[in-house]
XYZ file of C-alpha atoms in Angstrom:
759
model
C 1.248 9.735 -21.443
C 0.400 13.111 -22.997
C -3.654 12.012 -22.464
C -2.856 10.481 -18.595
C -0.651 14.021 -17.337
C -2.063 17.847 -18.403
C 0.091 20.506 -16.963
C -1.055 24.449 -15.197
C 1.052 27.554 -15.874
C 0.531 29.209 -12.590
C 2.555 29.880 -9.531
C 2.052 27.954 -6.823
C -0.631 27.367 -4.616
C -1.147 27.186 -0.665
C -2.082 24.386 1.328
C -5.332 24.429 1.969
C -7.169 22.099 4.420
C -11.398 22.536 4.334
C -13.149 21.203 8.011
C -16.668 18.953 7.420
C -19.056 20.126 9.479
C -18.840 16.843 11.849
C -16.016 18.056 13.677
C -14.792 15.032 14.500
C -13.998 13.851 11.236
C -10.112 14.064 10.156
C -10.159 17.359 7.292
C -9.890 16.292 3.645
C -8.752 17.999 0.754
C -11.324 18.731 -2.501
C -9.882 19.800 -5.853
C -11.248 19.492 -9.157
C -9.647 16.909 -11.216
C -9.955 17.242 -15.425
C -10.462 13.781 -17.327
C -10.466 10.725 -15.097
C -6.255 10.305 -14.546
C -4.057 12.990 -13.911
C -4.133 16.142 -13.705
C -0.462 17.218 -12.670
C -0.144 21.999 -12.420
C 3.581 22.125 -12.975
C 5.022 24.843 -10.461
C 8.884 24.056 -10.719
C 11.159 26.763 -8.853
C 13.245 26.574 -12.447
C 10.402 29.155 -13.320
C 10.169 26.183 -17.019
C 6.082 25.518 -17.200
C 5.348 23.310 -19.938
C 1.429 22.585 -20.960
C -0.309 20.500 -22.606
C -3.619 19.506 -23.925
C -5.484 17.840 -21.170
C -7.940 15.143 -21.907
C -10.987 17.570 -21.485
C -9.934 21.001 -21.913
C -11.343 21.728 -18.725
C -9.666 24.419 -15.912
C -7.976 23.742 -12.751
C -10.058 24.805 -9.394
C -10.301 24.077 -5.786
C -13.652 22.696 -4.739
C -13.670 23.125 -1.127
C -15.377 19.088 0.640
C -15.877 17.893 -3.022
C -13.052 15.458 -2.313
C -12.375 14.870 -5.798
C -8.468 15.833 -5.827
C -5.739 16.375 -3.534
C -2.882 18.851 -4.087
C 0.383 17.690 -3.354
C 3.874 18.670 -3.555
C 7.287 16.311 -5.034
C 10.518 16.999 -5.372
C 13.405 15.099 -6.513
C 14.661 13.886 -3.696
C 18.870 14.383 -5.223
C 17.980 18.208 -7.166
C 15.663 19.628 -4.748
C 15.012 22.673 -6.884
C 12.673 20.245 -8.747
C 9.939 20.704 -7.891
C 5.993 20.970 -8.788
C 2.838 20.325 -7.951
C 0.513 17.984 -8.882
C -2.964 16.710 -8.284
C -3.985 13.552 -7.693
C -7.273 11.946 -8.988
C -8.201 9.205 -5.892
C -9.930 7.591 -9.003
C -7.626 6.984 -11.136
C -6.921 3.307 -13.162
C -3.502 4.062 -12.776
C -0.771 1.710 -11.349
C 1.522 3.764 -8.404
C 4.710 3.007 -9.864
C 3.119 4.152 -13.970
C 2.084 6.682 -11.173
C 5.311 7.543 -10.138
C 6.901 7.351 -13.396
C 4.659 9.796 -14.970
C 6.049 11.727 -11.582
C 8.692 11.334 -13.037
C 9.177 12.970 -15.885
C 7.422 15.860 -14.821
C 10.382 16.301 -13.050
C 13.185 14.792 -16.041
C 13.484 12.556 -13.887
C 15.132 9.461 -15.799
C 13.433 6.911 -13.462
C 11.994 6.857 -10.255
C 12.809 4.221 -7.486
C 10.654 5.309 -4.151
C 8.496 7.760 -2.635
C 9.366 9.951 0.558
C 8.426 11.924 3.480
C 10.135 14.457 4.825
C 10.508 12.577 7.694
C 12.221 10.148 5.845
C 8.915 7.042 5.359
C 8.550 5.193 2.380
C 5.553 5.607 0.547
C 4.892 1.560 -0.400
C 1.044 2.169 -2.580
C -1.491 4.661 -3.688
C -4.137 3.476 -0.876
C -0.963 3.927 1.582
C -0.583 7.850 0.316
C -4.062 8.710 0.472
C -5.027 6.988 3.869
C -1.824 6.796 5.640
C -0.113 10.359 4.632
C -3.255 12.199 3.984
C -1.566 14.547 6.405
C 1.322 15.253 4.202
C 1.608 18.370 1.464
C 5.350 17.256 0.254
C 7.098 13.883 -1.344
C 10.249 13.343 -2.648
C 11.311 11.087 -4.982
C 14.268 9.124 -5.765
C 16.088 8.261 -8.782
C 16.724 4.370 -9.629
C 16.337 1.653 -10.925
C 12.447 0.356 -10.870
C 10.786 -3.000 -11.670
C 8.272 -3.922 -15.026
C 4.309 -3.334 -14.755
C 2.636 -5.537 -16.086
C -1.066 -4.135 -16.584
C -4.201 -5.666 -17.121
C -4.879 -3.746 -20.631
C -4.413 -6.894 -23.359
C -5.872 -9.624 -20.869
C -8.587 -11.392 -23.023
C -11.085 -12.799 -21.403
C -11.159 -16.738 -21.036
C -15.307 -18.465 -19.934
C -13.590 -21.539 -18.645
C -14.325 -22.112 -15.022
C -11.384 -20.477 -12.757
C -9.530 -22.824 -10.305
C -9.227 -21.847 -7.094
C -5.935 -20.475 -6.334
C -4.625 -21.831 -3.232
C -1.975 -19.703 -3.300
C -4.286 -16.754 -2.070
C -3.967 -18.474 1.037
C -1.702 -17.576 3.106
C 0.411 -19.864 5.249
C 3.021 -20.826 8.406
C 6.536 -20.175 6.247
C 9.351 -21.959 6.805
C 12.461 -20.956 4.955
C 16.021 -22.160 4.807
C 17.711 -20.986 8.476
C 21.143 -23.250 7.914
C 22.269 -19.983 7.453
C 21.862 -18.688 10.743
C 24.217 -16.152 11.951
C 26.400 -16.776 14.689
C 26.959 -13.971 16.469
C 28.590 -11.848 13.700
C 26.917 -8.070 13.228
C 24.335 -8.376 10.397
C 23.094 -5.246 8.064
C 19.644 -4.674 7.394
C 17.984 -2.472 5.041
C 14.630 -0.204 6.304
C 12.986 1.829 4.023
C 16.229 2.139 2.004
C 18.758 3.183 4.905
C 21.629 0.654 6.153
C 20.912 -0.683 9.875
C 23.778 -2.401 11.161
C 22.483 -4.883 14.746
C 25.469 -6.492 16.742
C 24.700 -8.694 19.117
C 24.665 -8.363 22.874
C 27.430 -8.203 24.498
C 26.633 -9.820 26.503
C 25.282 -13.584 25.218
C 27.138 -16.439 25.932
C 26.286 -18.310 22.951
C 24.068 -17.822 20.586
C 22.962 -21.344 18.946
C 19.659 -20.919 18.767
C 16.672 -22.272 17.777
C 16.018 -20.925 14.337
C 12.752 -22.869 13.668
C 9.312 -22.235 12.714
C 7.337 -22.261 16.725
C 5.528 -24.659 17.793
C 2.231 -22.632 18.011
C -0.684 -21.436 15.536
C -2.000 -18.650 15.031
C -6.126 -18.740 14.920
C -7.918 -15.864 14.531
C -10.651 -15.703 18.224
C -12.379 -11.736 17.682
C -12.578 -8.381 15.318
C -13.703 -5.664 17.795
C -16.265 -3.235 15.898
C -17.325 -2.874 12.514
C -16.926 -1.253 9.271
C -19.197 1.174 8.267
C -17.210 4.349 8.051
C -16.510 4.172 4.224
C -18.760 1.238 3.071
C -22.036 0.101 2.694
C -24.345 -2.750 2.238
C -22.213 -4.376 4.736
C -24.638 -5.483 7.937
C -26.711 -8.939 6.970
C -28.571 -11.444 9.257
C -27.849 -14.972 8.088
C -31.780 -16.665 7.329
C -30.566 -20.833 8.660
C -28.736 -19.330 11.841
C -29.444 -15.555 13.209
C -25.816 -14.852 13.074
C -24.821 -11.198 12.176
C -22.897 -11.353 8.919
C -20.563 -8.332 8.473
C -16.947 -7.660 7.377
C -14.116 -5.974 8.735
C -10.602 -5.140 6.396
C -9.762 -7.910 5.155
C -11.998 -11.245 7.886
C -16.155 -11.626 6.972
C -17.402 -12.095 11.010
C -20.746 -14.603 11.567
C -21.382 -13.073 15.125
C -23.923 -14.642 17.366
C -25.131 -12.296 19.332
C -27.008 -14.928 22.230
C -24.048 -16.984 22.384
C -21.360 -13.842 22.754
C -19.461 -16.028 19.956
C -17.525 -15.756 16.716
C -16.892 -17.194 13.547
C -14.112 -15.726 11.125
C -14.276 -16.489 7.325
C -10.187 -15.595 6.784
C -9.891 -16.258 3.606
C -9.439 -13.146 1.750
C -5.884 -11.128 1.638
C -6.840 -7.831 0.877
C -9.871 -5.545 2.596
C -13.090 -6.963 1.412
C -15.145 -4.111 -0.350
C -18.575 -6.245 -1.154
C -20.838 -8.837 1.235
C -24.005 -10.154 -0.868
C -25.765 -13.688 0.504
C -28.204 -16.281 -1.336
C -31.339 -16.106 -1.443
C -32.065 -19.685 -1.055
C -29.116 -21.386 0.717
C -26.654 -21.147 3.074
C -23.671 -19.615 0.991
C -22.432 -16.369 0.699
C -19.991 -14.241 -1.938
C -17.648 -11.468 -0.794
C -15.229 -9.798 -3.038
C -11.985 -7.834 -1.872
C -9.633 -5.065 -3.707
C -6.284 -5.632 -4.883
C -3.361 -5.547 -3.370
C 0.157 -4.623 -4.756
C 1.091 -8.120 -6.101
C -0.764 -10.591 -8.218
C -0.927 -12.421 -4.458
C -3.520 -10.052 -3.519
C -5.319 -9.845 -6.828
C -9.034 -8.467 -6.712
C -11.309 -11.237 -6.851
C -14.950 -13.167 -5.064
C -15.624 -15.542 -2.977
C -18.225 -18.258 -2.986
C -18.042 -19.893 0.199
C -20.151 -21.944 3.115
C -22.142 -19.828 6.070
C -21.566 -23.288 7.511
C -18.486 -24.741 7.714
C -16.959 -21.711 5.700
C -15.217 -23.580 2.642
C -14.349 -22.384 -0.345
C -16.520 -23.212 -2.792
C -15.300 -20.786 -5.881
C -13.047 -18.682 -6.503
C -14.054 -16.109 -9.874
C -12.833 -13.229 -11.817
C -9.295 -13.964 -10.429
C -6.818 -12.101 -12.766
C -10.068 -10.317 -14.664
C -10.634 -7.741 -12.774
C -9.268 -4.371 -11.992
C -8.988 -2.331 -8.436
C -11.565 -4.651 -6.227
C -15.644 -4.827 -6.291
C -17.661 -2.279 -6.564
C -20.851 -4.257 -5.364
C -22.350 -8.355 -5.428
C -25.212 -10.068 -5.506
C -26.889 -13.190 -6.064
C -30.206 -13.402 -8.514
C -33.270 -14.449 -7.111
C -34.773 -16.597 -9.468
C -33.306 -20.131 -10.552
C -32.287 -21.035 -6.953
C -29.993 -18.313 -7.558
C -27.483 -19.748 -9.910
C -26.067 -16.864 -11.333
C -24.133 -13.978 -9.522
C -23.097 -10.448 -10.747
C -20.784 -8.344 -9.670
C -19.553 -4.431 -10.891
C -15.655 -3.740 -10.444
C -14.340 -0.542 -9.172
C -12.073 -0.348 -12.830
C -12.748 2.491 -14.649
C -15.269 1.365 -16.789
C -17.436 -0.796 -13.622
C -17.845 -3.020 -15.806
C -20.288 -5.529 -14.618
C -19.991 -9.477 -14.970
C -22.666 -12.324 -14.423
C -21.110 -15.722 -13.571
C -23.035 -19.201 -12.892
C -21.370 -19.943 -10.061
C -21.417 -22.966 -9.108
C -19.593 -24.339 -12.423
C -17.262 -20.907 -12.679
C -18.274 -20.465 -15.713
C -18.587 -16.557 -17.473
C -22.272 -15.466 -18.634
C -21.676 -12.447 -19.871
C -20.051 -9.355 -19.098
C -21.316 -5.204 -20.084
C -19.246 -2.466 -19.771
C -21.399 0.276 -17.269
C -20.825 3.605 -16.194
C -17.913 5.482 -15.934
C -18.687 7.610 -13.055
C -19.734 6.022 -9.725
C -21.095 3.197 -9.282
C -22.983 2.425 -5.819
C -24.677 -1.102 -6.462
C -25.739 -3.302 -8.285
C -28.742 -6.156 -8.203
C -30.773 -8.894 -9.693
C -34.831 -7.988 -10.457
C -36.921 -10.460 -7.939
C -39.167 -11.084 -10.105
C -37.131 -11.437 -13.505
C -33.882 -13.396 -13.774
C -32.129 -12.039 -16.199
C -32.601 -8.753 -15.360
C -30.111 -7.171 -14.319
C -30.247 -3.291 -12.400
C -27.202 -1.217 -11.756
C -26.910 2.569 -9.771
C -24.586 4.945 -9.365
C -24.102 8.823 -9.852
C -26.281 9.822 -12.899
C -26.939 6.218 -14.079
C -29.726 3.826 -13.448
C -29.533 1.497 -15.783
C -31.889 -1.723 -16.570
C -30.289 -4.056 -17.846
C -31.484 -7.235 -20.233
C -29.434 -10.637 -20.715
C -29.411 -12.373 -23.992
C -28.532 -16.091 -24.621
C -25.159 -14.640 -26.104
C -23.987 -13.290 -23.485
C -24.403 -9.746 -24.397
C -27.314 -7.872 -22.416
C -30.074 -5.020 -23.733
C -29.757 -1.625 -21.923
C -32.403 0.916 -20.746
C -31.519 4.002 -19.049
C -34.141 5.664 -16.846
C -32.562 8.357 -16.026
C -31.859 10.420 -19.206
C -33.902 13.493 -21.092
C -36.098 10.931 -22.499
C -37.380 9.415 -20.304
C -38.075 13.359 -18.699
C -34.964 13.854 -16.468
C -33.191 16.489 -17.178
C -31.198 17.179 -13.574
C -27.943 14.667 -12.521
C -29.090 12.529 -9.653
C -26.876 10.077 -7.735
C -28.899 6.606 -6.233
C -27.498 5.117 -3.233
C -29.898 2.483 -2.851
C -32.540 0.722 -4.283
C -35.080 -1.776 -3.167
C -38.435 -3.983 -4.415
C -42.145 -3.648 -3.960
C -44.123 -7.226 -4.061
C -45.385 -5.863 -7.506
C -42.213 -5.110 -9.012
C -41.701 -1.306 -9.206
C -38.997 -0.081 -7.308
C -38.093 2.552 -4.823
C -34.536 4.458 -4.616
C -32.848 6.374 -2.770
C -30.643 8.985 -3.540
C -28.090 11.789 -2.338
C -30.777 14.551 -1.785
C -32.360 12.310 0.705
C -35.020 11.953 -2.053
C -37.044 8.604 -2.135
C -38.388 7.631 -5.267
C -40.702 5.163 -6.583
C -40.257 3.416 -10.414
C -42.170 1.709 -12.289
C -42.932 -0.309 -15.131
C -44.696 1.448 -17.898
C -45.155 1.234 -21.960
C -42.074 -1.443 -21.619
C -39.694 1.025 -19.598
C -39.377 2.193 -15.912
C -41.064 5.829 -14.937
C -39.966 7.612 -12.131
C -44.550 7.710 -10.342
C -43.382 9.562 -7.406
C -41.095 11.863 -5.219
C -40.934 12.879 -1.544
C -38.413 14.739 0.219
C -37.961 11.956 2.554
C -34.083 13.129 4.466
C -32.134 16.151 5.135
C -29.402 14.503 2.769
C -28.260 11.193 1.313
C -30.598 8.218 2.050
C -27.896 5.878 2.382
C -30.376 2.532 3.247
C -33.244 1.609 2.293
C -35.421 -2.073 2.976
C -38.905 -3.667 1.896
C -40.400 -4.999 4.862
C -42.487 -8.005 4.888
C -45.202 -6.338 5.282
C -45.066 -3.744 2.862
C -43.727 -1.220 4.715
C -40.336 0.524 3.590
C -37.766 2.141 5.915
C -35.703 4.560 4.760
C -32.179 5.623 6.952
C -29.499 8.351 6.402
C -26.585 9.017 6.905
C -26.326 13.030 7.402
C -29.777 13.725 10.041
C -29.119 10.972 11.076
C -33.562 9.218 11.206
C -35.142 5.833 10.593
C -38.374 6.142 9.632
C -40.899 3.605 8.302
C -43.188 4.892 5.236
C -46.578 3.311 4.247
C -46.087 3.240 0.548
C -50.293 3.022 -0.128
C -51.043 6.220 2.188
C -49.073 8.485 0.101
C -45.771 7.813 1.812
C -47.621 8.588 5.248
C -45.075 8.466 7.973
C -45.610 5.233 10.656
C -42.757 5.272 13.483
C -39.517 7.946 14.197
C -36.834 7.478 15.744
C -33.342 9.775 15.425
C -29.767 8.242 16.731
C -27.757 10.324 19.317
C -24.963 11.656 17.679
C -21.878 9.744 19.739
C -23.225 6.861 17.768
C -23.186 8.787 13.604
C -25.367 7.975 10.666
C -27.072 5.399 9.107
C -24.869 3.451 7.086
C -27.405 0.015 6.641
C -30.330 -1.031 8.205
C -31.592 -5.492 8.569
C -34.318 -7.381 10.552
C -33.196 -8.811 13.557
C -35.376 -12.035 12.115
C -34.894 -12.814 8.385
C -38.576 -12.448 6.389
C -40.589 -11.815 9.333
C -42.717 -8.111 9.985
C -40.166 -8.159 14.058
C -40.067 -5.292 15.041
C -36.152 -5.263 15.907
C -34.008 -4.185 13.564
C -29.764 -3.846 13.258
C -28.905 -0.582 12.642
C -24.470 -0.230 11.276
C -23.430 3.403 11.690
C -20.647 5.249 10.370
C -18.724 5.297 13.776
C -17.887 1.730 13.262
C -21.602 0.965 15.930
C -23.845 -1.834 14.869
C -26.941 -0.875 17.333
C -30.391 -3.004 18.304
C -32.823 -2.025 18.376
C -36.862 -0.474 17.617
C -38.027 2.502 16.045
C -40.452 2.331 19.068
C -37.493 1.489 21.695
C -33.989 2.830 22.158
C -31.233 2.064 20.429
C -28.607 0.208 22.466
C -25.126 -0.664 21.121
C -24.542 -4.173 20.202
C -20.840 -3.866 18.785
C -18.828 -1.404 19.121
C -15.477 -0.299 17.758
C -13.030 3.172 16.719
C -14.958 5.093 14.162
C -11.450 6.186 12.437
C -7.106 5.101 12.288
C -6.291 3.006 14.846
C -2.164 3.379 16.645
C -2.332 3.428 19.682
C -2.282 -0.088 22.065
C -1.900 -0.356 26.158
C -2.008 -4.012 27.660
C -2.106 -4.204 30.843
C 0.617 -6.302 32.702
C -1.358 -8.863 35.188
C -4.723 -8.629 34.176
C -6.597 -9.691 31.227
C -7.143 -6.523 29.840
C -6.224 -3.790 27.584
C -6.807 0.083 26.119
C -7.065 0.878 22.511
C -7.010 5.198 21.061
C -7.643 6.030 17.314
C -7.371 9.492 15.749
C -11.374 9.784 16.901
C -9.948 10.813 19.611
C -11.568 7.667 22.025
C -9.373 5.935 24.346
C -11.362 2.002 25.131
C -10.758 0.035 27.807
C -11.335 -3.650 26.567
C -12.661 -7.110 29.171
C -14.043 -10.194 27.504
C -14.459 -8.542 24.422
C -16.972 -5.599 25.558
C -15.761 -2.048 25.990
C -16.090 -1.648 29.988
C -15.545 2.009 29.149
C -14.787 5.025 26.878
C -13.234 8.317 27.177
C -12.797 11.103 24.559
C -10.995 14.203 24.200
C -12.310 16.945 23.709
C -10.010 19.680 24.401
C -8.080 21.969 21.434
C -4.588 21.728 21.506
C -2.727 22.985 25.553
C -0.499 22.771 27.016
C -2.029 20.420 29.334
C -2.749 18.162 26.051
C -0.783 18.293 24.328
C 1.622 14.676 24.610
C -2.573 13.740 23.680
C -3.260 15.688 20.563
C 0.203 16.267 18.314
C -1.186 18.201 15.924
C -4.787 18.000 16.418
C -4.975 13.957 15.627
C -4.583 12.140 18.867
C -3.013 9.695 21.257
C 0.007 7.684 19.509
C 0.989 6.019 22.447
C 0.415 5.927 26.671
C 1.784 3.038 29.140
C 1.517 3.751 32.757
C 5.087 3.077 35.134
C 3.967 3.491 38.934
C 7.331 4.257 40.398
C 6.794 5.385 44.508
C 3.653 7.496 43.498
C 2.524 6.571 39.915
C 4.035 8.233 36.946
C 2.416 8.585 33.709
C 4.499 7.967 30.480
C 3.607 9.415 26.327
C 4.956 9.497 24.053
C 4.008 11.836 20.900
C 4.743 12.317 17.551
C 7.284 14.785 17.002
C 9.568 12.952 19.291
C 9.065 13.486 22.888
C 8.148 11.526 25.859
C 6.256 13.422 28.290
C 6.672 12.291 31.631
C 3.136 13.155 34.199
C 3.398 12.333 37.884
C 0.205 10.482 39.350
C -1.460 12.762 42.170
C -4.791 12.273 44.455
C -4.790 8.322 43.695
C -3.861 8.300 40.348
C -6.997 10.984 39.320
C -5.080 13.574 38.344
C -1.684 13.328 36.377
C 0.927 16.289 36.456
C 3.954 16.458 33.527
C 6.968 16.781 35.747
C 9.690 16.153 32.581
C 10.042 16.340 28.529
C 12.463 14.433 26.935
C 13.004 15.686 23.109
C 12.931 13.462 21.200
C 14.770 13.636 17.596
C 12.433 11.449 15.695
C 8.986 11.054 15.479
C 7.412 8.410 18.274
C 5.556 5.122 16.712
C 5.465 3.218 20.497
C 7.480 2.848 23.266
C 7.509 0.765 27.050
C 9.298 0.484 30.509
C 11.315 -2.054 31.746
C 10.390 -4.009 33.448
C 12.556 -2.591 37.060
C 11.271 0.771 35.959
C 14.928 2.054 35.365
C 14.884 2.923 31.539
C 12.123 3.660 28.925
C 12.930 1.494 25.362
C 10.786 4.474 22.289
C 10.590 3.156 18.719
C 10.653 6.126 16.435
C 8.480 5.564 12.964
C 12.322 4.765 10.929
C 11.963 1.651 13.123
C 15.191 3.127 15.400
C 15.190 2.684 18.603
C 16.267 4.548 21.435
C 17.087 3.928 25.373
C 16.256 6.618 28.308
C 17.727 6.192 31.465
C 14.494 7.057 33.449
C 16.636 9.162 36.560
C 18.669 10.866 34.532
C 16.678 11.364 31.766
C 19.236 10.470 29.293
C 18.795 8.850 25.404
C 21.164 5.656 24.596
C 20.369 4.894 20.809
C 20.457 2.193 19.057
C 19.205 0.903 15.395
C 17.060 -1.990 15.147
C 14.495 -3.782 12.189
C 10.973 -3.239 13.218
C 8.084 -3.290 15.177
C 6.983 -6.158 17.109
C 7.055 -7.474 20.869
C 7.899 -10.284 23.197
C 5.756 -12.406 25.012
C 6.164 -12.908 29.013
C 7.872 -15.866 29.198
C 10.821 -14.409 26.880
C 9.928 -17.571 24.362
C 8.264 -15.546 21.177
C 8.262 -12.914 19.067
C 5.045 -11.285 17.615
C 5.704 -8.662 14.604
C 3.745 -6.563 12.641
C 4.797 -4.732 8.838
C 3.467 -2.692 6.837
C 2.141 -5.238 4.597
C -0.426 -6.529 7.143
C 1.186 -9.239 8.129
C 0.932 -10.821 11.505
C 4.164 -13.240 12.610
C 5.513 -14.946 14.970
C 9.120 -15.850 15.451
C 10.963 -17.770 18.294
C 12.857 -15.874 20.901
C 15.347 -14.967 20.642
C 15.826 -15.141 16.873
C 19.168 -14.123 15.444
C 19.117 -15.483 11.970
C 17.457 -12.670 9.317
C 16.160 -16.596 7.839
C 14.374 -18.295 11.450
C 11.386 -19.915 10.138
C 7.304 -18.498 11.711
C 4.048 -18.552 10.899
C 2.315 -15.705 9.270
C -1.101 -14.860 8.807
C -2.676 -11.976 6.997
C -5.559 -9.610 7.807
C -5.228 -6.304 7.102
C -4.476 -4.445 3.525
C -1.784 -2.430 5.296
C -0.371 -1.318 8.419
C -0.977 -3.828 11.451
C 0.541 -0.874 14.008
C 0.095 -2.778 17.237
C 0.815 -6.387 17.958
C 0.841 -7.293 22.163
C 0.976 -10.515 24.373
C -1.425 -10.213 26.583
C -0.304 -10.849 30.467
C -1.543 -14.696 30.274
C 0.912 -15.401 27.030
C -2.572 -16.424 25.165
C -3.292 -13.844 23.317
C -1.868 -11.237 20.490
C -4.098 -8.165 19.944
C -3.200 -6.203 17.160
C -4.134 -3.395 16.014
C -4.759 -2.169 12.203
C -3.332 1.528 11.778
C -5.517 2.881 8.762
C -8.210 -0.350 8.693
C -8.984 0.869 12.365
C -9.372 -2.292 13.204
C -8.949 -4.406 16.546
C -8.887 -8.319 16.089
C -7.463 -10.598 19.035
C -5.907 -13.925 17.781
C -5.298 -16.990 20.293
C -1.804 -18.856 20.529
C -2.678 -22.711 20.368
């Protein structure tokens, strides 16, 4: 424990927010962390302070925009006078339960059973703390018994072929329904609070069918692309020409000519790495670690043609997640290499067809950007990252010989962060770095040395690739430029273009026809778009999505259209898998846009109900419900009424008669409002859900990313359901379309919009 915590003396610091250059970005907090775990600055109101040596002996300093840490206030829920400010390290390898126990000891608590926000929302994981509650600075720790924490520190490595774990695949749930309720009240615990649910007084019979519904859920369409926080995630299948990319826990194979998608859905947590086999119709994808052993980090090898899983690697051995994946080029691509996201960034190499591990090595304690096999040498693996460009020669016994290209011995004194690499036909290497430079490396005297360096972009080079005829194409997420270079002519610029600001920066670039020097390119951007075009022509959007967290969804009650809104302040109307239109709120916080943004975020939820001249209702995170009257045929809306609520609102809808408004708080409480009298009528409920228009099915999404389908009505806590999981966190919305043929879901932190077909 002593080497995980470091206490600082001093007064409480004020909350700090720093805004980046991009106005659309949510402000990030930056702070320099101590060591590799956690730094805690004690500021207990009791006035006591302790001092223990840190792992590095440094002193804390807040660095705006560094994104290295975040300072929060933890409070003892039973005794608020006991509190402390701590620095959360986003790169920690500790489990969430271990961090809570460490913080509990800071507040002199015997044990910690949970963590709550001031609005009584429960924090369930470290990723949820970083993403869902990024704007919350104060948290309350509940004292109580905790479950045992199982770590992998003492796990032994096995070279035996791992078996496919069928438990990783989600399937329908068929619980025992013999104890179905018969009209008695039921008590449900939500976020530590008990809710008593009473049966409707108008119900004549409680004998309902609680079996598993006959309808099944099949993923029909995935909207958008994940370019906001991932790289090397856009590829083209050589055999079919399909675009391959991942969103949340789904790999999408999109045929733009037929406007058809196929989906690989065997992952149970967010996908973090993807690679295509150089010769075979095979792909490898790796996922992050979930909160349970069932959702462990692992790699899946699968067929592009049949979508069948061929092999599962690293299940139970890999910690945190997969940072990068790569197939070998020689020896028929028999090897696959992976670098994990854990503390030491362990690199493992497998014979993927047999599942046998061929070797492993600790690479680097700092950031690792990726891993590649040398195209001309099957046993030479290259890893790159922050101050790291390393060549690993694999021996027959599974050990690796290491050679560092970035070191004082090689004449490199300035730390470099390598972000991407590619290869020339002669085996030389191109690298792009965080400073916007492209460097050529060549083999000299048994080692790779830098031959030439150019300033290619203003800042970070996010991707580079070599065209078949030898030219080099690079892209940047800061200056948004795409440039073609001639390496044989002293890196003369052959062509260049710049993406518009609305498209975002460059994240990935691939040729439309693999292996051929065609002018057409596909470009993935930081605003979750995929563009198609060329350096001599304009780029047009091919795949469109939201760029930040996605929480709002409205489905039309009679037409096959729906609308979505997110933290990127974009509101899109969708029809036939395409956006019909898009609008963006650019206003500051003022009276006329209060319902759209509170505070400085975006629409929480919106829905239309026409009563006479027309009324628009907007729900806000401050608990208020705002009503607007439509004027000039629906082109102008003026606020006519404000209904003050008690708790932040997550969803709401109108009754079919337009007489009542039903709102759901973030505490999962239901409030009814009589529209004419504007009075709230309170009644508790269980979770966020939506009923089909036929009134026979119920769709439910939870905070762990599950979508469940029940029969309606459901009065049993053990009712049967169908289940699927394609998100790692909140299913923020789940709604039936007007014909009950589909369910539309949104993932809050994933910014993922999906469409499910009922079959």
